[in-house]
mmCIF file with all atom_site columns, C-alpha atoms in Angstrom:
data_model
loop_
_atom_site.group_PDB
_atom_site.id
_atom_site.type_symbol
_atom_site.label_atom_id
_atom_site.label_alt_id
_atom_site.label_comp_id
_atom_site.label_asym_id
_atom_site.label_entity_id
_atom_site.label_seq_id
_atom_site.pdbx_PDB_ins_code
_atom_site.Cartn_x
_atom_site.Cartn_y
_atom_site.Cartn_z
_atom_site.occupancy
_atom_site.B_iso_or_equiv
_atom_site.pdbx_formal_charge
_atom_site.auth_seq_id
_atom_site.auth_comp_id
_atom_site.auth_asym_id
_atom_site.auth_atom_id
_atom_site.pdbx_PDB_model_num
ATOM 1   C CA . UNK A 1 1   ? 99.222  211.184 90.046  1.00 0.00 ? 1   UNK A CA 1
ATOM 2   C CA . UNK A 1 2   ? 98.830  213.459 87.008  1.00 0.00 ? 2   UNK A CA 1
ATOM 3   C CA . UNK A 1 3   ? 102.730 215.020 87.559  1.00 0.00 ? 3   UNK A CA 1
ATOM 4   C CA . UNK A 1 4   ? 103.812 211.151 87.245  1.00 0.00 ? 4   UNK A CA 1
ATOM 5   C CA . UNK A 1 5   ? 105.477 210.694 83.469  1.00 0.00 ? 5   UNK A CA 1
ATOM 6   C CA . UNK A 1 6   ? 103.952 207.606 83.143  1.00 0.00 ? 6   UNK A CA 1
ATOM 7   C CA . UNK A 1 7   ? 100.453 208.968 84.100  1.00 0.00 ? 7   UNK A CA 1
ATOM 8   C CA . UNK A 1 8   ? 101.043 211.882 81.063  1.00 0.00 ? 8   UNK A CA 1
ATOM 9   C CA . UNK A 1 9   ? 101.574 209.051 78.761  1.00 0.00 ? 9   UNK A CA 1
ATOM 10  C CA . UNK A 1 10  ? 98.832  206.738 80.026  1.00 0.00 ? 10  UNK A CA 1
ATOM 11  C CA . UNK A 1 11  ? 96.521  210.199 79.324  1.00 0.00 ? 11  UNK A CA 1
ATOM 12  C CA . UNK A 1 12  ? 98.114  210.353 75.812  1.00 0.00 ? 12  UNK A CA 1
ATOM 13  C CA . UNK A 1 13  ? 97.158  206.644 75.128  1.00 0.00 ? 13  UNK A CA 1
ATOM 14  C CA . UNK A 1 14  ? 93.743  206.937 76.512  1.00 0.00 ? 14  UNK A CA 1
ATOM 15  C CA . UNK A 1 15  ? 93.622  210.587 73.821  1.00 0.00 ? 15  UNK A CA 1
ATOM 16  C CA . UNK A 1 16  ? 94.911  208.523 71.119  1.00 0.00 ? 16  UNK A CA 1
ATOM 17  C CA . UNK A 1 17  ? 92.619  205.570 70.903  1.00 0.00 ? 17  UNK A CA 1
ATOM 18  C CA . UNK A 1 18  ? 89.684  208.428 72.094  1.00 0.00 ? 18  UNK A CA 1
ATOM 19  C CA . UNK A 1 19  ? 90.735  209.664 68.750  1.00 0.00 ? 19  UNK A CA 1
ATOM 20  C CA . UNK A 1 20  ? 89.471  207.059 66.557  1.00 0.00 ? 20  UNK A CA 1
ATOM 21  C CA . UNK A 1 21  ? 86.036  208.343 67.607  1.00 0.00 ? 21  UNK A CA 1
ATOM 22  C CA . UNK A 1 22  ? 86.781  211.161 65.481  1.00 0.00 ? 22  UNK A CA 1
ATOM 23  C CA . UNK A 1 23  ? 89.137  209.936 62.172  1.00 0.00 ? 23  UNK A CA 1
ATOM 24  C CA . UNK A 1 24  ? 87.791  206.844 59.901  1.00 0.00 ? 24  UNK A CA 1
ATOM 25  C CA . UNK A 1 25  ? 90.143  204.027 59.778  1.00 0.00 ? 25  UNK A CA 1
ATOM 26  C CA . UNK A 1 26  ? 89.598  204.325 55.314  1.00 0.00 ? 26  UNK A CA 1
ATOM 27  C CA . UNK A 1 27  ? 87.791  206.560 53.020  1.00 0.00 ? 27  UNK A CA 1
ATOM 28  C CA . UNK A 1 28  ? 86.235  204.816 49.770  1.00 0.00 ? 28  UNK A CA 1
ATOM 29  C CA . UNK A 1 29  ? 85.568  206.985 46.491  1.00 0.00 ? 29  UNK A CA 1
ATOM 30  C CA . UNK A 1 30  ? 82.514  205.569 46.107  1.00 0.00 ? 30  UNK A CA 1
ATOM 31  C CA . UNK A 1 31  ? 80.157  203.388 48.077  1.00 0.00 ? 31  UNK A CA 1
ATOM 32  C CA . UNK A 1 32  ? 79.464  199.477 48.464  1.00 0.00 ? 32  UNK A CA 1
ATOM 33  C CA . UNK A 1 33  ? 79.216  196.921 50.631  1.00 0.00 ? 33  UNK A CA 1
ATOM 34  C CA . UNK A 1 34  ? 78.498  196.772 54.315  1.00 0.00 ? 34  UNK A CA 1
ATOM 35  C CA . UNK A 1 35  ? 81.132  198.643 55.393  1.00 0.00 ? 35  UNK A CA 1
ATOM 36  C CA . UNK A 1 36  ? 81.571  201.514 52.925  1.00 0.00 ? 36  UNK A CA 1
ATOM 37  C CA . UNK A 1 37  ? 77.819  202.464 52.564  1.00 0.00 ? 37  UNK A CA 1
ATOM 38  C CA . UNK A 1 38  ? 78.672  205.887 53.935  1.00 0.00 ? 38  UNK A CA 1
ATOM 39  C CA . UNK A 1 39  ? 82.294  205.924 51.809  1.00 0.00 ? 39  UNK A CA 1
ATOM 40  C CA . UNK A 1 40  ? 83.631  205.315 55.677  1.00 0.00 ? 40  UNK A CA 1
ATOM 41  C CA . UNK A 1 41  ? 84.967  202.341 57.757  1.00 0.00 ? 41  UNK A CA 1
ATOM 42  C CA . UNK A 1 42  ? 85.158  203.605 61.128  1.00 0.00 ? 42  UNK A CA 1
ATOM 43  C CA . UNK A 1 43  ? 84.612  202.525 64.510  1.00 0.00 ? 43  UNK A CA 1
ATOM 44  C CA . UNK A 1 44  ? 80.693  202.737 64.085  1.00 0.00 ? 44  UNK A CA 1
ATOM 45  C CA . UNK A 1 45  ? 80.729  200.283 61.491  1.00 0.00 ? 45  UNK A CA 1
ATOM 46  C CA . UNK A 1 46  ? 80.880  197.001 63.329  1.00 0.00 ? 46  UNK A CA 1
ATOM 47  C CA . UNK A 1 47  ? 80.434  196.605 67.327  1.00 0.00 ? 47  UNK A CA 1
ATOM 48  C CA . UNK A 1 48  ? 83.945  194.631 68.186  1.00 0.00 ? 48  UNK A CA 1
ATOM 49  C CA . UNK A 1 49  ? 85.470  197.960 67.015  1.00 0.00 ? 49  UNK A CA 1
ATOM 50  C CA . UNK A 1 50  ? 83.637  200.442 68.941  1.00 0.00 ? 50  UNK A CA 1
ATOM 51  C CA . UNK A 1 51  ? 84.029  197.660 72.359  1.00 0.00 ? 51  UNK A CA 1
ATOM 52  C CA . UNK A 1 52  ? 87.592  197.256 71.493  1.00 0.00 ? 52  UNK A CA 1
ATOM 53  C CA . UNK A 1 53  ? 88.328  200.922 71.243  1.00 0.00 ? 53  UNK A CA 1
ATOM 54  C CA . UNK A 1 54  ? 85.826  202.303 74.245  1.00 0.00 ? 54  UNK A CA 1
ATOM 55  C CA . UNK A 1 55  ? 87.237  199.104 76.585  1.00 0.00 ? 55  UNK A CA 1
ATOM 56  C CA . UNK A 1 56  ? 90.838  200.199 75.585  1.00 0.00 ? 56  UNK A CA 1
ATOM 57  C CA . UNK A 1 57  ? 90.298  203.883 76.767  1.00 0.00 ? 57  UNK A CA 1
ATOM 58  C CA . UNK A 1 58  ? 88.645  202.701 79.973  1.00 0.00 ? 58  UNK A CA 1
ATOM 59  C CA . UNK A 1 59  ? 91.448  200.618 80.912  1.00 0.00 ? 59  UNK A CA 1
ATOM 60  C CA . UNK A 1 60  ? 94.415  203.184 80.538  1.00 0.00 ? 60  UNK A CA 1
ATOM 61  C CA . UNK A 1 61  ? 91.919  205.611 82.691  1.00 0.00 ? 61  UNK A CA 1
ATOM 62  C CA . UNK A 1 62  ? 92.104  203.167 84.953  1.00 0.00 ? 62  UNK A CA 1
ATOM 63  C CA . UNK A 1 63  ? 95.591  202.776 84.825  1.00 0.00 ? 63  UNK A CA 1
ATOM 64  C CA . UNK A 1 64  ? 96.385  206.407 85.597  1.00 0.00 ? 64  UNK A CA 1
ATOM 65  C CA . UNK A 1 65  ? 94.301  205.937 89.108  1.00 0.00 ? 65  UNK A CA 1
ATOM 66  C CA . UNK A 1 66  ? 95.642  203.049 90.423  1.00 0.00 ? 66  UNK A CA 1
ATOM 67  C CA . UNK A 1 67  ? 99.368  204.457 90.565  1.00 0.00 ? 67  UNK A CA 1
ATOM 68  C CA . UNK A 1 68  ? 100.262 203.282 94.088  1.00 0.00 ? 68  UNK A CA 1
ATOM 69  C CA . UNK A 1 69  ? 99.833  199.607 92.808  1.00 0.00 ? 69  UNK A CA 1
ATOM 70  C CA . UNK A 1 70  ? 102.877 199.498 90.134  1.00 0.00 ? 70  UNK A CA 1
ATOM 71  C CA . UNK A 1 71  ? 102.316 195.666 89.246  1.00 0.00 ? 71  UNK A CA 1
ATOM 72  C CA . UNK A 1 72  ? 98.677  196.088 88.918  1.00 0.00 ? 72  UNK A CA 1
ATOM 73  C CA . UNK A 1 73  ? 99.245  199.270 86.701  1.00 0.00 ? 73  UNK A CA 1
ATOM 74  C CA . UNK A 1 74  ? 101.676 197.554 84.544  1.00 0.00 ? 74  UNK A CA 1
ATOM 75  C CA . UNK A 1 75  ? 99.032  194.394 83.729  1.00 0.00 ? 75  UNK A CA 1
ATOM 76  C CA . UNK A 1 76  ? 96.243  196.535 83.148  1.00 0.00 ? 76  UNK A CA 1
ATOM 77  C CA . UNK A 1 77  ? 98.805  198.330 80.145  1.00 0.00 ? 77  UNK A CA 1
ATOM 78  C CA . UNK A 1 78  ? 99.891  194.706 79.519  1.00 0.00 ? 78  UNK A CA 1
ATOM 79  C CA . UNK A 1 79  ? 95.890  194.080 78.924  1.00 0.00 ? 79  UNK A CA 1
ATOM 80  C CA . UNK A 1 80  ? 95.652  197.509 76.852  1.00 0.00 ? 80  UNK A CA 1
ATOM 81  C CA . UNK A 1 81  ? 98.344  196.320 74.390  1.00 0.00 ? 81  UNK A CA 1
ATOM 82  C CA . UNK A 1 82  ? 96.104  192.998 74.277  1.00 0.00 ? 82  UNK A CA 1
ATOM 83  C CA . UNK A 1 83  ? 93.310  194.853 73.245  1.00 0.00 ? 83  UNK A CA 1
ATOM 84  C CA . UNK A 1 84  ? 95.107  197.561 70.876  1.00 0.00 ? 84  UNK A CA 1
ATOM 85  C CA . UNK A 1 85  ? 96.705  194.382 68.892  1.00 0.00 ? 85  UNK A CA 1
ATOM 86  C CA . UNK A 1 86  ? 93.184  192.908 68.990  1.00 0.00 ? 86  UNK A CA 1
ATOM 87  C CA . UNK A 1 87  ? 91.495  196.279 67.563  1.00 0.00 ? 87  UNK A CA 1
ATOM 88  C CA . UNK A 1 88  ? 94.516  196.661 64.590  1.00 0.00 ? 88  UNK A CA 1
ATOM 89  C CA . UNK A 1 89  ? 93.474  192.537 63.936  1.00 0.00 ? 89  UNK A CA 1
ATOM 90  C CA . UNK A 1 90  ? 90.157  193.421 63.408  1.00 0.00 ? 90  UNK A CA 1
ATOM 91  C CA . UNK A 1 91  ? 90.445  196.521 61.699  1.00 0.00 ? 91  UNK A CA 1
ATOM 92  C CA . UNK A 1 92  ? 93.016  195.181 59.432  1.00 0.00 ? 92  UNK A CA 1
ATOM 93  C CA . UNK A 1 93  ? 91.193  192.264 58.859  1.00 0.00 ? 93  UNK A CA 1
ATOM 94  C CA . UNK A 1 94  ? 87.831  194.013 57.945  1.00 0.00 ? 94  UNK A CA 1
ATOM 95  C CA . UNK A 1 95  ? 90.042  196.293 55.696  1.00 0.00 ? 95  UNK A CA 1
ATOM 96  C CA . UNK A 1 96  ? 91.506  193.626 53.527  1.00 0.00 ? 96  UNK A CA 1
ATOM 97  C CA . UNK A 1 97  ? 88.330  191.590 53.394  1.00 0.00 ? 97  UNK A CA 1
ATOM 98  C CA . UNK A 1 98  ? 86.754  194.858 51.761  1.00 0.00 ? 98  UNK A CA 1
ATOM 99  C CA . UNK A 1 99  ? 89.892  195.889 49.820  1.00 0.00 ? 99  UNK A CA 1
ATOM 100 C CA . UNK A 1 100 ? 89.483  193.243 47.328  1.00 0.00 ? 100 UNK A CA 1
ATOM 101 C CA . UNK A 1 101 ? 86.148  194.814 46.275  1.00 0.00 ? 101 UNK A CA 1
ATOM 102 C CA . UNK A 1 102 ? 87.426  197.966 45.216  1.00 0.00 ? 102 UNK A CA 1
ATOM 103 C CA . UNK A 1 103 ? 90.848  199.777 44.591  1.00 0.00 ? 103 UNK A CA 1
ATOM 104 C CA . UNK A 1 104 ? 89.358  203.159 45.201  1.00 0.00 ? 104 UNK A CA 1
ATOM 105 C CA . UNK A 1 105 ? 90.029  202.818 49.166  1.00 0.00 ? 105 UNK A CA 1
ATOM 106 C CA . UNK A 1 106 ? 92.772  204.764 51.026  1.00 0.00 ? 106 UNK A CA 1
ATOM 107 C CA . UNK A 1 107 ? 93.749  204.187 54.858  1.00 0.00 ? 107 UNK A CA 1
ATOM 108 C CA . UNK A 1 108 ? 93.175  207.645 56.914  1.00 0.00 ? 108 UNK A CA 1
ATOM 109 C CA . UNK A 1 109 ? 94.672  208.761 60.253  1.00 0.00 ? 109 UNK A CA 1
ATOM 110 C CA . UNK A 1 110 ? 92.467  206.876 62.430  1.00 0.00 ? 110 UNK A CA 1
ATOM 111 C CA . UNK A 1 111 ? 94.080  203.085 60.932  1.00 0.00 ? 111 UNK A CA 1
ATOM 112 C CA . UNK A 1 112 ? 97.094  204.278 63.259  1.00 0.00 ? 112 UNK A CA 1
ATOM 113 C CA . UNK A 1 113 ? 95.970  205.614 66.448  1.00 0.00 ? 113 UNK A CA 1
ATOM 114 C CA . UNK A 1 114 ? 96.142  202.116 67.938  1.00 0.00 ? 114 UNK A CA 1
ATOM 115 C CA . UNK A 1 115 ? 99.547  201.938 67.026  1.00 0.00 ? 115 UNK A CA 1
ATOM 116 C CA . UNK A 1 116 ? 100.147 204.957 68.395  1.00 0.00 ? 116 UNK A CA 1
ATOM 117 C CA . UNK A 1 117 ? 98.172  203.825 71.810  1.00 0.00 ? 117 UNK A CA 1
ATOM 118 C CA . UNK A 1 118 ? 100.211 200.794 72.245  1.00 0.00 ? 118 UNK A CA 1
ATOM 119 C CA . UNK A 1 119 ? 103.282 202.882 71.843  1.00 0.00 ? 119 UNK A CA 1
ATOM 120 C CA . UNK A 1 120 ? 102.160 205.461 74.528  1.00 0.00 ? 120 UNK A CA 1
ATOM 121 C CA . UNK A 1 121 ? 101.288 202.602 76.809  1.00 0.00 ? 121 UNK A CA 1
ATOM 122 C CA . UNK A 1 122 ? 104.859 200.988 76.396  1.00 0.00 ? 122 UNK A CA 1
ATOM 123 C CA . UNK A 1 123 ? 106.259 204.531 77.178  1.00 0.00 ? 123 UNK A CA 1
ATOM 124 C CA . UNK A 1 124 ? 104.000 204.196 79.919  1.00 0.00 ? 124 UNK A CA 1
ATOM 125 C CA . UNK A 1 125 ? 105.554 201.042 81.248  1.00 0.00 ? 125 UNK A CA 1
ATOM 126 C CA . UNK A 1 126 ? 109.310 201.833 80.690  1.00 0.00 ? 126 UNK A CA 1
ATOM 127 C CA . UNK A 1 127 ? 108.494 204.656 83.289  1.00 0.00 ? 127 UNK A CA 1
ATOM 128 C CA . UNK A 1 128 ? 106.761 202.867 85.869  1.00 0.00 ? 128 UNK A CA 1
ATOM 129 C CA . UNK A 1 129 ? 109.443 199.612 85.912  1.00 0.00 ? 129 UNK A CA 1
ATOM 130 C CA . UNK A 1 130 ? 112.052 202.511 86.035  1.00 0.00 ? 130 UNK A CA 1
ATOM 131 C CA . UNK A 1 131 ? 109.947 203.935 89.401  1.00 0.00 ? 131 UNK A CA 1
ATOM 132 C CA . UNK A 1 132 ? 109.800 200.503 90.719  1.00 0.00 ? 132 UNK A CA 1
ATOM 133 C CA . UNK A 1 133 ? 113.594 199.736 90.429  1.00 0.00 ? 133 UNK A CA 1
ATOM 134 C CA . UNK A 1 134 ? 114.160 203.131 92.012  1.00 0.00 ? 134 UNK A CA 1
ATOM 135 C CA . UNK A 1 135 ? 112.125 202.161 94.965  1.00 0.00 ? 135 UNK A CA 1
ATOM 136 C CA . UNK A 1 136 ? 113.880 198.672 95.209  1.00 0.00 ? 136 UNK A CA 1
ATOM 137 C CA . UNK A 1 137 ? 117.615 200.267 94.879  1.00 0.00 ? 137 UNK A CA 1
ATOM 138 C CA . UNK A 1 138 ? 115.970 202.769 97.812  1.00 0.00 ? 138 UNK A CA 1
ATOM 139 C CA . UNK A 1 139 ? 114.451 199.766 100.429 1.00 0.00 ? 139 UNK A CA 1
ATOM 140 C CA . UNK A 1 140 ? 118.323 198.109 99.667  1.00 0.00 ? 140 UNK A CA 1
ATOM 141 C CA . UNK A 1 141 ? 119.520 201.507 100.991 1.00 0.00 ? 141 UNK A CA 1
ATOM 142 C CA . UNK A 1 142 ? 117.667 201.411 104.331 1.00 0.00 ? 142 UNK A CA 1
#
């Protein structure tokens, strides 16, 4: 399951959004409001992110296991794009509600991971509809 090239990048997704656990989405000079009392907005800072992002990791795990269903696998990645668009909405949407309070915020790393999850997941995909049209050409050979 793990030798599969879609698996690896299903594993890379499931890294990526892990990631955001670890990198803030911005970093504020200074503090104020809700968000940047710690100078921080990340994950821990409102509870749609931190469902969004552990929900999003759970379902490419899932993915990776259920390899011998190809159409389930690619609607659970279907489901994690959902869900990375739906954590970038938020995320961008609770940055730009708190930009206009002060200029003295930057993005960091972590504002891209789900980007960079939704890519890996449509890596993901590209391999497994090129496994499924190699088993079709094969059951038109027998």
């Amino acid at each position: 399951m793990i030798q599969r090239i879609q698996s690896l990048w299903l594993l890379i997704a499931s890294a990526a959004l892990g990631a955001i656990f670890l990198f803030p989405f911005a970093k504020s000079l200074k503090s104020f409001g809700d968000i940047y009392k710690d100078q921080l907005f990340n994950i821990n800072d409102h509870i749609v992110l931190l469902v969004l992002t552990a929900l999003g990791v759970l379902i490419s795990l899932i993915s990776i296991f259920v390899f011998s269903n190809r159409k389930l696998q690619i609607k659970l990645n279907f489901l994690g794009i959902l869900i990375g668009l739906a954590l970038l909405g938020v995320a961008i949407g609770m940055y730009t509600k708190n930009q206009s309070e002060s200029e003295s915020v930057s993005l960091q790393f972590g504002f891209f991971l789900p980007i960079a999850y939704m890519i890996f997941i449509l890596l993901a995909n590209f391999a497994i509809n090129k496994d499924e049209n190699l088993v079709k050409s094969s059951n038109r050979l027998r």
